[in-house]
JSON list of C-alpha atoms in Angstrom, two decimals:
[
{"chain": "A", "resi": 1, "resn": "ARG", "atom": "CA", "xyz": [14.05, -19.21, -9.11]},
{"chain": "A", "resi": 2, "resn": "TYR", "atom": "CA", "xyz": [15.20, -16.20, -7.05]},
{"chain": "A", "resi": 3, "resn": "PHE", "atom": "CA", "xyz": [11.82, -15.16, -5.65]},
{"chain": "A", "resi": 4, "resn": "PHE", "atom": "CA", "xyz": [9.78, -16.49, -2.76]},
{"chain": "A", "resi": 5, "resn": "PRO", "atom": "CA", "xyz": [6.48, -17.90, -4.05]},
{"chain": "A", "resi": 6, "resn": "THR", "atom": "CA", "xyz": [4.31, -15.19, -2.48]},
{"chain": "A", "resi": 7, "resn": "GLY", "atom": "CA", "xyz": [1.59, -15.60, -5.07]},
{"chain": "A", "resi": 8, "resn": "LYS", "atom": "CA", "xyz": [1.04, -16.81, -8.60]},
{"chain": "A", "resi": 9, "resn": "ARG", "atom": "CA", "xyz": [3.01, -14.68, -11.05]},
{"chain": "A", "resi": 10, "resn": "LEU", "atom": "CA", "xyz": [2.09, -14.43, -14.68]},
{"chain": "A", "resi": 11, "resn": "PRO", "atom": "CA", "xyz": [4.85, -15.55, -17.08]},
{"chain": "A", "resi": 12, "resn": "VAL", "atom": "CA", "xyz": [5.40, -11.97, -18.29]},
{"chain": "A", "resi": 13, "resn": "THR", "atom": "CA", "xyz": [8.32, -9.60, -17.69]},
{"chain": "A", "resi": 14, "resn": "LEU", "atom": "CA", "xyz": [7.10, -6.01, -17.91]},
{"chain": "A", "resi": 15, "resn": "VAL", "atom": "CA", "xyz": [9.50, -3.31, -19.06]},
{"chain": "A", "resi": 16, "resn": "ARG", "atom": "CA", "xyz": [7.41, -0.13, -19.33]},
{"chain": "A", "resi": 17, "resn": "GLY", "atom": "CA", "xyz": [4.01, 1.35, -18.68]},
{"chain": "A", "resi": 18, "resn": "GLU", "atom": "CA", "xyz": [1.83, 4.29, -19.62]},
{"chain": "A", "resi": 19, "resn": "GLY", "atom": "CA", "xyz": [-1.42, 4.99, -17.82]},
{"chain": "A", "resi": 20, "resn": "SER", "atom": "CA", "xyz": [-3.24, 1.68, -17.53]},
{"chain": "A", "resi": 21, "resn": "ARG", "atom": "CA", "xyz": [-1.22, -0.01, -20.29]},
{"chain": "A", "resi": 22, "resn": "VAL", "atom": "CA", "xyz": [2.00, -2.00, -19.85]},
{"chain": "A", "resi": 23, "resn": "TRP", "atom": "CA", "xyz": [4.38, -3.70, -22.27]},
{"chain": "A", "resi": 24, "resn": "ASP", "atom": "CA", "xyz": [6.52, -6.79, -21.91]},
{"chain": "A", "resi": 25, "resn": "GLU", "atom": "CA", "xyz": [10.07, -7.33, -23.14]},
{"chain": "A", "resi": 26, "resn": "ASP", "atom": "CA", "xyz": [8.73, -8.57, -26.50]},
{"chain": "A", "resi": 27, "resn": "GLY", "atom": "CA", "xyz": [6.65, -5.43, -27.06]},
{"chain": "A", "resi": 28, "resn": "GLN", "atom": "CA", "xyz": [3.32, -7.13, -26.31]},
{"chain": "A", "resi": 29, "resn": "GLU", "atom": "CA", "xyz": [0.82, -4.63, -24.85]},
{"chain": "A", "resi": 30, "resn": "TYR", "atom": "CA", "xyz": [-1.44, -5.48, -21.88]},
{"chain": "A", "resi": 31, "resn": "LEU", "atom": "CA", "xyz": [-4.16, -3.65, -19.99]},
{"chain": "A", "resi": 32, "resn": "ASP", "atom": "CA", "xyz": [-3.10, -3.28, -16.35]},
{"chain": "A", "resi": 33, "resn": "CYS", "atom": "CA", "xyz": [-6.48, -3.59, -14.64]},
{"chain": "A", "resi": 34, "resn": "MET", "atom": "CA", "xyz": [-4.84, -2.77, -11.31]},
{"chain": "A", "resi": 35, "resn": "ALA", "atom": "CA", "xyz": [-3.14, 0.36, -12.75]},
{"chain": "A", "resi": 36, "resn": "GLY", "atom": "CA", "xyz": [-0.07, -0.11, -10.59]},
{"chain": "A", "resi": 37, "resn": "ILE", "atom": "CA", "xyz": [-1.80, -1.84, -7.60]},
{"chain": "A", "resi": 38, "resn": "ALA", "atom": "CA", "xyz": [-1.88, -1.12, -3.89]},
{"chain": "A", "resi": 39, "resn": "THR", "atom": "CA", "xyz": [0.00, 2.05, -2.97]},
{"chain": "A", "resi": 40, "resn": "VAL", "atom": "CA", "xyz": [0.58, 3.24, -6.54]},
{"chain": "A", "resi": 41, "resn": "THR", "atom": "CA", "xyz": [-2.90, 3.26, -8.09]},
{"chain": "A", "resi": 42, "resn": "LEU", "atom": "CA", "xyz": [-2.43, 6.26, -10.36]},
{"chain": "A", "resi": 43, "resn": "GLY", "atom": "CA", "xyz": [-1.31, 4.22, -13.34]},
{"chain": "A", "resi": 44, "resn": "HIS", "atom": "CA", "xyz": [2.08, 4.32, -14.97]},
{"chain": "A", "resi": 45, "resn": "CYS", "atom": "CA", "xyz": [4.19, 7.36, -15.89]},
{"chain": "A", "resi": 46, "resn": "HIS", "atom": "CA", "xyz": [1.57, 10.12, -15.87]},
{"chain": "A", "resi": 47, "resn": "PRO", "atom": "CA", "xyz": [3.45, 13.35, -16.73]},
{"chain": "A", "resi": 48, "resn": "ALA", "atom": "CA", "xyz": [2.17, 15.27, -13.68]},
{"chain": "A", "resi": 49, "resn": "VAL", "atom": "CA", "xyz": [3.11, 12.43, -11.32]},
{"chain": "A", "resi": 50, "resn": "MET", "atom": "CA", "xyz": [6.52, 12.03, -12.97]},
{"chain": "A", "resi": 51, "resn": "LYS", "atom": "CA", "xyz": [7.15, 15.78, -12.64]},
{"chain": "A", "resi": 52, "resn": "ALA", "atom": "CA", "xyz": [6.20, 15.76, -8.95]},
{"chain": "A", "resi": 53, "resn": "VAL", "atom": "CA", "xyz": [8.41, 12.71, -8.27]},
{"chain": "A", "resi": 54, "resn": "GLN", "atom": "CA", "xyz": [11.37, 14.28, -10.10]},
{"chain": "A", "resi": 55, "resn": "GLU", "atom": "CA", "xyz": [10.97, 17.58, -8.22]},
{"chain": "A", "resi": 56, "resn": "GLN", "atom": "CA", "xyz": [10.78, 15.79, -4.88]},
{"chain": "A", "resi": 57, "resn": "ALA", "atom": "CA", "xyz": [13.75, 13.54, -5.66]},
{"chain": "A", "resi": 58, "resn": "ALA", "atom": "CA", "xyz": [15.80, 16.61, -6.59]},
{"chain": "A", "resi": 59, "resn": "SER", "atom": "CA", "xyz": [15.36, 18.04, -3.08]},
{"chain": "A", "resi": 60, "resn": "LEU", "atom": "CA", "xyz": [14.80, 15.08, -0.72]},
{"chain": "A", "resi": 61, "resn": "MET", "atom": "CA", "xyz": [14.26, 11.38, -1.37]},
{"chain": "A", "resi": 62, "resn": "HIS", "atom": "CA", "xyz": [12.98, 9.92, 1.88]},
{"chain": "A", "resi": 63, "resn": "VAL", "atom": "CA", "xyz": [13.38, 11.26, 5.40]},
{"chain": "A", "resi": 64, "resn": "SER", "atom": "CA", "xyz": [10.85, 9.02, 7.20]},
{"chain": "A", "resi": 65, "resn": "ASN", "atom": "CA", "xyz": [8.50, 10.36, 9.82]},
{"chain": "A", "resi": 66, "resn": "TYR", "atom": "CA", "xyz": [11.34, 11.59, 12.03]},
{"chain": "A", "resi": 67, "resn": "TYR", "atom": "CA", "xyz": [11.13, 14.94, 10.23]},
{"chain": "A", "resi": 68, "resn": "TYR", "atom": "CA", "xyz": [8.51, 17.15, 8.60]},
{"chain": "A", "resi": 69, "resn": "THR", "atom": "CA", "xyz": [8.63, 18.09, 4.92]},
{"chain": "A", "resi": 70, "resn": "VAL", "atom": "CA", "xyz": [6.72, 20.90, 3.21]},
{"chain": "A", "resi": 71, "resn": "PRO", "atom": "CA", "xyz": [4.78, 18.57, 0.84]},
{"chain": "A", "resi": 72, "resn": "GLN", "atom": "CA", "xyz": [3.84, 16.34, 3.78]},
{"chain": "A", "resi": 73, "resn": "ILE", "atom": "CA", "xyz": [2.58, 19.31, 5.80]},
{"chain": "A", "resi": 74, "resn": "LYS", "atom": "CA", "xyz": [0.58, 20.65, 2.83]},
{"chain": "A", "resi": 75, "resn": "LEU", "atom": "CA", "xyz": [-1.04, 17.27, 2.18]},
{"chain": "A", "resi": 76, "resn": "ALA", "atom": "CA", "xyz": [-1.90, 16.74, 5.86]},
{"chain": "A", "resi": 77, "resn": "GLN", "atom": "CA", "xyz": [-3.47, 20.20, 6.00]},
{"chain": "A", "resi": 78, "resn": "LEU", "atom": "CA", "xyz": [-5.44, 19.60, 2.79]},
{"chain": "A", "resi": 79, "resn": "LEU", "atom": "CA", "xyz": [-6.76, 16.25, 4.05]},
{"chain": "A", "resi": 80, "resn": "CYS", "atom": "CA", "xyz": [-7.76, 17.64, 7.44]},
{"chain": "A", "resi": 81, "resn": "GLU", "atom": "CA", "xyz": [-9.42, 20.74, 5.99]},
{"chain": "A", "resi": 82, "resn": "HIS", "atom": "CA", "xyz": [-11.47, 18.85, 3.38]},
{"chain": "A", "resi": 83, "resn": "THR", "atom": "CA", "xyz": [-12.51, 15.71, 5.28]},
{"chain": "A", "resi": 84, "resn": "CYS", "atom": "CA", "xyz": [-13.83, 14.76, 8.68]},
{"chain": "A", "resi": 85, "resn": "LEU", "atom": "CA", "xyz": [-10.25, 14.09, 9.82]},
{"chain": "A", "resi": 86, "resn": "ASP", "atom": "CA", "xyz": [-8.37, 16.15, 12.35]},
{"chain": "A", "resi": 87, "resn": "LYS", "atom": "CA", "xyz": [-5.13, 14.13, 12.14]},
{"chain": "A", "resi": 88, "resn": "VAL", "atom": "CA", "xyz": [-3.46, 11.95, 9.51]},
{"chain": "A", "resi": 89, "resn": "PHE", "atom": "CA", "xyz": [-1.12, 8.96, 9.62]},
{"chain": "A", "resi": 90, "resn": "PHE", "atom": "CA", "xyz": [1.06, 8.58, 6.52]},
{"chain": "A", "resi": 91, "resn": "CYS", "atom": "CA", "xyz": [2.26, 5.05, 5.77]},
{"chain": "A", "resi": 92, "resn": "ASN", "atom": "CA", "xyz": [4.90, 3.47, 3.57]},
{"chain": "A", "resi": 93, "resn": "SER", "atom": "CA", "xyz": [2.83, 0.44, 2.57]},
{"chain": "A", "resi": 94, "resn": "GLY", "atom": "CA", "xyz": [-0.61, -1.07, 2.63]},
{"chain": "A", "resi": 95, "resn": "ALA", "atom": "CA", "xyz": [0.47, -3.56, 5.29]},
{"chain": "A", "resi": 96, "resn": "GLU", "atom": "CA", "xyz": [1.62, -0.69, 7.50]},
{"chain": "A", "resi": 97, "resn": "ALA", "atom": "CA", "xyz": [-1.74, 1.02, 6.98]},
{"chain": "A", "resi": 98, "resn": "VAL", "atom": "CA", "xyz": [-3.60, -2.20, 7.87]},
{"chain": "A", "resi": 99, "resn": "GLU", "atom": "CA", "xyz": [-1.52, -2.68, 11.01]},
{"chain": "A", "resi": 100, "resn": "GLY", "atom": "CA", "xyz": [-2.11, 0.96, 11.98]},
{"chain": "A", "resi": 101, "resn": "CYS", "atom": "CA", "xyz": [-5.86, 0.44, 11.57]},
{"chain": "A", "resi": 102, "resn": "ILE", "atom": "CA", "xyz": [-5.75, -2.73, 13.67]},
{"chain": "A", "resi": 103, "resn": "LYS", "atom": "CA", "xyz": [-3.91, -0.88, 16.44]},
{"chain": "A", "resi": 104, "resn": "LEU", "atom": "CA", "xyz": [-6.35, 2.04, 16.33]},
{"chain": "A", "resi": 105, "resn": "ALA", "atom": "CA", "xyz": [-9.37, -0.29, 16.36]},
{"chain": "A", "resi": 106, "resn": "ARG", "atom": "CA", "xyz": [-8.01, -2.25, 19.31]},
{"chain": "A", "resi": 107, "resn": "LYS", "atom": "CA", "xyz": [-7.20, 0.96, 21.20]},
{"chain": "A", "resi": 108, "resn": "TRP", "atom": "CA", "xyz": [-10.74, 2.19, 20.56]},
{"chain": "A", "resi": 109, "resn": "GLY", "atom": "CA", "xyz": [-12.16, -1.16, 21.71]},
{"chain": "A", "resi": 110, "resn": "LYS", "atom": "CA", "xyz": [-10.11, -1.04, 24.89]},
{"chain": "A", "resi": 111, "resn": "GLU", "atom": "CA", "xyz": [-11.20, 2.50, 25.71]},
{"chain": "A", "resi": 112, "resn": "LYS", "atom": "CA", "xyz": [-14.80, 2.51, 24.45]},
{"chain": "A", "resi": 113, "resn": "ARG", "atom": "CA", "xyz": [-15.98, -1.11, 24.44]},
{"chain": "A", "resi": 114, "resn": "ASP", "atom": "CA", "xyz": [-14.79, -2.69, 27.68]},
{"chain": "A", "resi": 115, "resn": "GLY", "atom": "CA", "xyz": [-11.61, -4.14, 26.21]},
{"chain": "A", "resi": 116, "resn": "ALA", "atom": "CA", "xyz": [-13.00, -5.46, 22.91]},
{"chain": "A", "resi": 117, "resn": "TYR", "atom": "CA", "xyz": [-10.06, -6.39, 20.68]},
{"chain": "A", "resi": 118, "resn": "GLU", "atom": "CA", "xyz": [-11.25, -8.78, 17.97]},
{"chain": "A", "resi": 119, "resn": "ILE", "atom": "CA", "xyz": [-11.06, -7.60, 14.37]},
{"chain": "A", "resi": 120, "resn": "ILE", "atom": "CA", "xyz": [-13.51, -8.53, 11.61]},
{"chain": "A", "resi": 121, "resn": "VAL", "atom": "CA", "xyz": [-11.88, -9.17, 8.22]},
{"chain": "A", "resi": 122, "resn": "ALA", "atom": "CA", "xyz": [-13.14, -10.04, 4.75]},
{"chain": "A", "resi": 123, "resn": "GLU", "atom": "CA", "xyz": [-12.80, -13.68, 3.77]},
{"chain": "A", "resi": 124, "resn": "ASP", "atom": "CA", "xyz": [-9.99, -14.34, 1.28]},
{"chain": "A", "resi": 125, "resn": "ALA", "atom": "CA", "xyz": [-8.96, -10.66, 1.21]},
{"chain": "A", "resi": 126, "resn": "PHE", "atom": "CA", "xyz": [-5.29, -9.74, 1.00]},
{"chain": "A", "resi": 127, "resn": "HIS", "atom": "CA", "xyz": [-4.04, -7.22, 3.56]},
{"chain": "A", "resi": 128, "resn": "GLY", "atom": "CA", "xyz": [-0.25, -7.50, 3.28]},
{"chain": "A", "resi": 129, "resn": "ARG", "atom": "CA", "xyz": [2.66, -9.72, 4.27]},
{"chain": "A", "resi": 130, "resn": "THR", "atom": "CA", "xyz": [3.50, -8.51, 7.77]},
{"chain": "A", "resi": 131, "resn": "LEU", "atom": "CA", "xyz": [2.51, -10.71, 10.71]},
{"chain": "A", "resi": 132, "resn": "ALA", "atom": "CA", "xyz": [-0.71, -8.90, 11.65]},
{"chain": "A", "resi": 133, "resn": "ALA", "atom": "CA", "xyz": [-1.70, -8.34, 8.02]},
{"chain": "A", "resi": 134, "resn": "VAL", "atom": "CA", "xyz": [-1.19, -12.02, 7.14]},
{"chain": "A", "resi": 135, "resn": "THR", "atom": "CA", "xyz": [-3.31, -12.97, 10.15]},
{"chain": "A", "resi": 136, "resn": "ALA", "atom": "CA", "xyz": [-6.01, -10.58, 8.95]},
{"chain": "A", "resi": 137, "resn": "THR", "atom": "CA", "xyz": [-5.89, -12.16, 5.50]},
{"chain": "A", "resi": 138, "resn": "ALA", "atom": "CA", "xyz": [-8.01, -14.99, 6.92]},
{"chain": "A", "resi": 139, "resn": "THR", "atom": "CA", "xyz": [-7.06, -17.62, 4.36]},
{"chain": "A", "resi": 140, "resn": "GLU", "atom": "CA", "xyz": [-6.00, -20.94, 5.74]},
{"chain": "A", "resi": 141, "resn": "ASN", "atom": "CA", "xyz": [-2.65, -21.05, 3.95]},
{"chain": "A", "resi": 142, "resn": "ALA", "atom": "CA", "xyz": [-1.68, -17.34, 4.00]},
{"chain": "A", "resi": 143, "resn": "ALA", "atom": "CA", "xyz": [1.27, -17.82, 6.36]},
{"chain": "A", "resi": 144, "resn": "THR", "atom": "CA", "xyz": [2.60, -20.89, 4.55]},
{"chain": "A", "resi": 145, "resn": "ASN", "atom": "CA", "xyz": [2.35, -19.12, 1.17]},
{"chain": "A", "resi": 146, "resn": "LEU", "atom": "CA", "xyz": [4.43, -16.30, 2.62]},
{"chain": "A", "resi": 147, "resn": "ILE", "atom": "CA", "xyz": [7.36, -18.57, 3.39]},
{"chain": "A", "resi": 148, "resn": "GLY", "atom": "CA", "xyz": [7.02, -20.84, 0.37]},
{"chain": "A", "resi": 149, "resn": "HIS", "atom": "CA", "xyz": [5.84, -24.20, 1.72]}
]
């Protein structure tokens, strides 16, 4: 009753997780085939991840991209040294990543393809709930589902 109908929810209230398993408030165990979904795909409560989160939270929680942090610098360096990348763009959500990709693709099209700007998307794929991401979702009722019609 308090949530926008942004998708079909299962009638389950989860209270804890471990790896790819989750439990509801009645103790029923389920296999989480999405292992956390989207931006947290490492499963639930892995000890190494929990330790890293606790250590980070003990020094800084979130400082946005207005500042640099040592872990951020180390990760950027690691990614650039071990991939074909020479720069990285860290995002807070999948929708932000999708919108960043759309902007980069359109910039590339403008500079390299005589102003090409159209984006090809997968049919019925979900890309997020921001305006550009909903448009890229390419389902007929994506925008109306977002606002609960």
